[in-house]
Amino acid sequence: MVAVTLWGSLRVFTNGRASVEIEARNFKELLDGLVAAYPGLRPQIERGVSMALNGRIYKEAWFTEIRPDSEVVLMPYMQGG
Amino acid sequence: MMDTGHKRIFKVVGTRPPRPDGIDKVTGRAQYGADVSAPGMLTGRILRSPHAHAEIVSIDTSAAEALPGVKAVVTSKDFVFQDDDFFRDVQENCMATAKALYDGHAVAAVAAVSPEVAKAALKLIKVTYKQLPHVTDVDLAMRPDAPVVQDGRSLETVPAGMSANVTHHSEFGHGDLASGFAKADVIVERSFTTAATHQGYIEPHACLAAMNADGRADLWCCTQGQYNVRTLCAALLGLEASQLRVTASEIGGGFGGKTTVFIEPVALALSRKSGKPVKIVMTRDEVFKATGPTVTSSIDVKIGMTRDGRITAGEAHLRYSGGAFPSGTVDMGGQAAFAAYDLAAVRTFGWNALTNRPKEAAYRAPGAPQAIYAVESVIDELCQNLNLDPLDTRLKNAAKKGTLSSYGPTFDDIGLIATLEAAKKHPHYTAPLAAGVGRGLSAGFWFNFGGNTCVTMNINTDGTVSVTEGNPDIGGSRASISMMAAEELGVPYDKIRTIIADTASLGHNDVTDGSRVTFAVGLATIKAAQDAIAKMCARAAKLWGIDAEAVEWVDGAAVPAGPNAGKFPPMSLAEIAAVSFQTGGPIAGHHEFHADGAGVSFGVHLCDVAVDRETGATKVLRYTVFQDAGRAVHPAYVEGQMQGGAVQGIGWALNEEYIYGADGRLQNAGFLDYRVPVASDLPPIDTVILEIPNPGHPYGVRGVGETPIVPPLAALSNAVSRAVGVRMQSLPMSPPRILAAVMAHDAKV
């Protein structure tokens, strides 16, 4: 299981929980697992999210490996200028 | 320049070779968007709404179509309906359907044989409008009784009962705010506003579109991302990507404002309808009214601090408007607001509201300057109240490796403390201040990112190298990419030429944004060079009759790897290239990937200003930029980015703003009335580059271009506030605004 930290406004879709546990070995499985466990997250995940893995931000790396002891933070999809 | 200890010894990286585009630009040979032409080309012009908000009852184009010389007229009906919200918003912004959503919103377009005929044709298009109530202020737009700009656009994150203009809500942070504020000796709570500003690029948007009867099309345009232009235009016109080739011109500034499309789909639609190439060049008035600008913002910040300068809690409420379309930019502001600090309790609450303004476009670190301006202003006021040194206070609270960031992840190696310490020991910080002069400083932060990237490198038979990349060069990337290729291959910089490919010539590349190119394209270039090196080693192995694994690349040549591989003299790149046709054919390196690990960046800006209390005019006397820039591949370009960001931020802080009248129309759509700083307004901008290597890049490169626009807003505001003795809370601090603040203050004293 991987502990995923969510940003505050998503907590209404996770029964108020700031961190949830998902069975996942990579970013894709994490996203699929989040949608399966918390369907209210689907619209946000479909619009796009980034993931911070041990402090490093990934935008679209589905197959980035996640280890059980990794720090995983879900973030909005990055934009820049 | 300060090196913080990267181990590799570089031969090319870190030097300052002449810029490859220099001669073309100073001699006028560089081909910008408006410089492209084609035989039989028509002039395209766009009719724009004179109303801030109006229902489009009807559009009668018959008289325009009957005018001799008019070859095509298009409206929203000439585009493919988009199911997806994102694409539909882009399309709607290019050409209104049911409603004109802001002053300058496009409603129709013509293609004619001359600019004069096109202009006359626009006057013959009869648009019947039904004017609607409008709103251009973000706080007013959030009221329940505000005119509704677009209905049904609120995301699921927005609580019920809010104005329909509120489209987005986000919250970031951790810890217990109440407990944090209870530990504070002093709490300051202030509200701030920032105006919308334009990216202010000198080159207006321009394009030439040519679509054949068989549906194949070519498009030349000034853009920060030709692949994104292809994606958007193909969707809006119903084309297959392979049938639309987009070529990016030289670019006269973008800063985030050329990361989408405005006129390009219109030119294609006109070309398709007329069967002729169509060129559209925006006027400056159009650029201001219908492209760019940033979000407008209204922000409340509350920060608690102990007497010795430790921040106990920070809270911000951010209300942004990205114009008439939904925007998520407030997310970036909410995440960045407190990112510089190590806080036990921090929370940001963000909202986006629709207003009758043009659709926001990115501008260097979108969303961060506004939020950090508000936070850094309150920190400065706390330092004043508690008689604390503002740099020492920031050092005391600075985020570092291991800090749980305000936006969620734990920081890895970051350079904020080194940047603050560099500022502290710089002579500027301790230089005496004359009477009436204020000194301000601010920290700043930006994320940076990588993205989809593709590079090809051809080894020419004469020993030179051609690098093909797919990102328009808006900040010196052709030089930095050539330098990284030279470094990796071990050949001189002047043996390499880097060009920007069209969309048919190279795989997809994301837009030039997010400070991504030197990081991501540089990384792909290094990988492509390694690919080419492996092939050159294999060719040398063939010639030597040994295994490819027994050859390695040293100083630009293949050499046997150790004594067991045999004794052969080094074979240079030029020698291998010269016989490449005989040893297996052309040699090329290639790499495509999605780059991650860009590494965040921090900056600290320090400035001295004098304010004329009788006129409210501000003079910037001294300005120094300190930035954790990672490995500076070409330091002159890095300094240029730092100086450019500072200058744009100075303009944002002191003068630049979109001014709307009571009728909702833009009052200052031109550079005479929208005042950007010019050279005579500015002191020399001093720069100090901190080279803290990014562990996510083999040379330690991190993004540079966006961070420097983040700190100037607060640095200027803090300096002005200290100079006049009044805490400024609105940007820009134009002379009338400063004068009003000073007079109000003096009246109370």
Short mmCIF file of N, CA and C in Angstrom, two decimals, chain A residues 6 46 63 77 80:
data_model
loop_
_atom_site.label_atom_id
_atom_site.label_comp_id
_atom_site.label_asym_id
_atom_site.label_seq_id
_atom_site.Cartn_x
_atom_site.Cartn_y
_atom_site.Cartn_z
N LEU A 6 -3.30 14.17 -0.38
CA LEU A 6 -4.14 14.91 -1.33
C LEU A 6 -4.17 16.37 -0.96
N GLU A 46 -9.20 13.10 -14.38
CA GLU A 46 -9.33 13.14 -15.84
C GLU A 46 -8.89 14.50 -16.39
N PHE A 63 4.22 5.21 -15.65
CA PHE A 63 4.91 3.99 -15.20
C PHE A 63 6.10 4.29 -14.29
N TYR A 77 -2.22 19.57 -12.05
CA TYR A 77 -1.38 19.50 -13.25
C TYR A 77 -0.61 20.81 -13.39
N GLY A 80 2.83 26.40 -16.83
CA GLY A 80 3.89 27.38 -16.77
C GLY A 80 3.83 28.34 -17.93
#
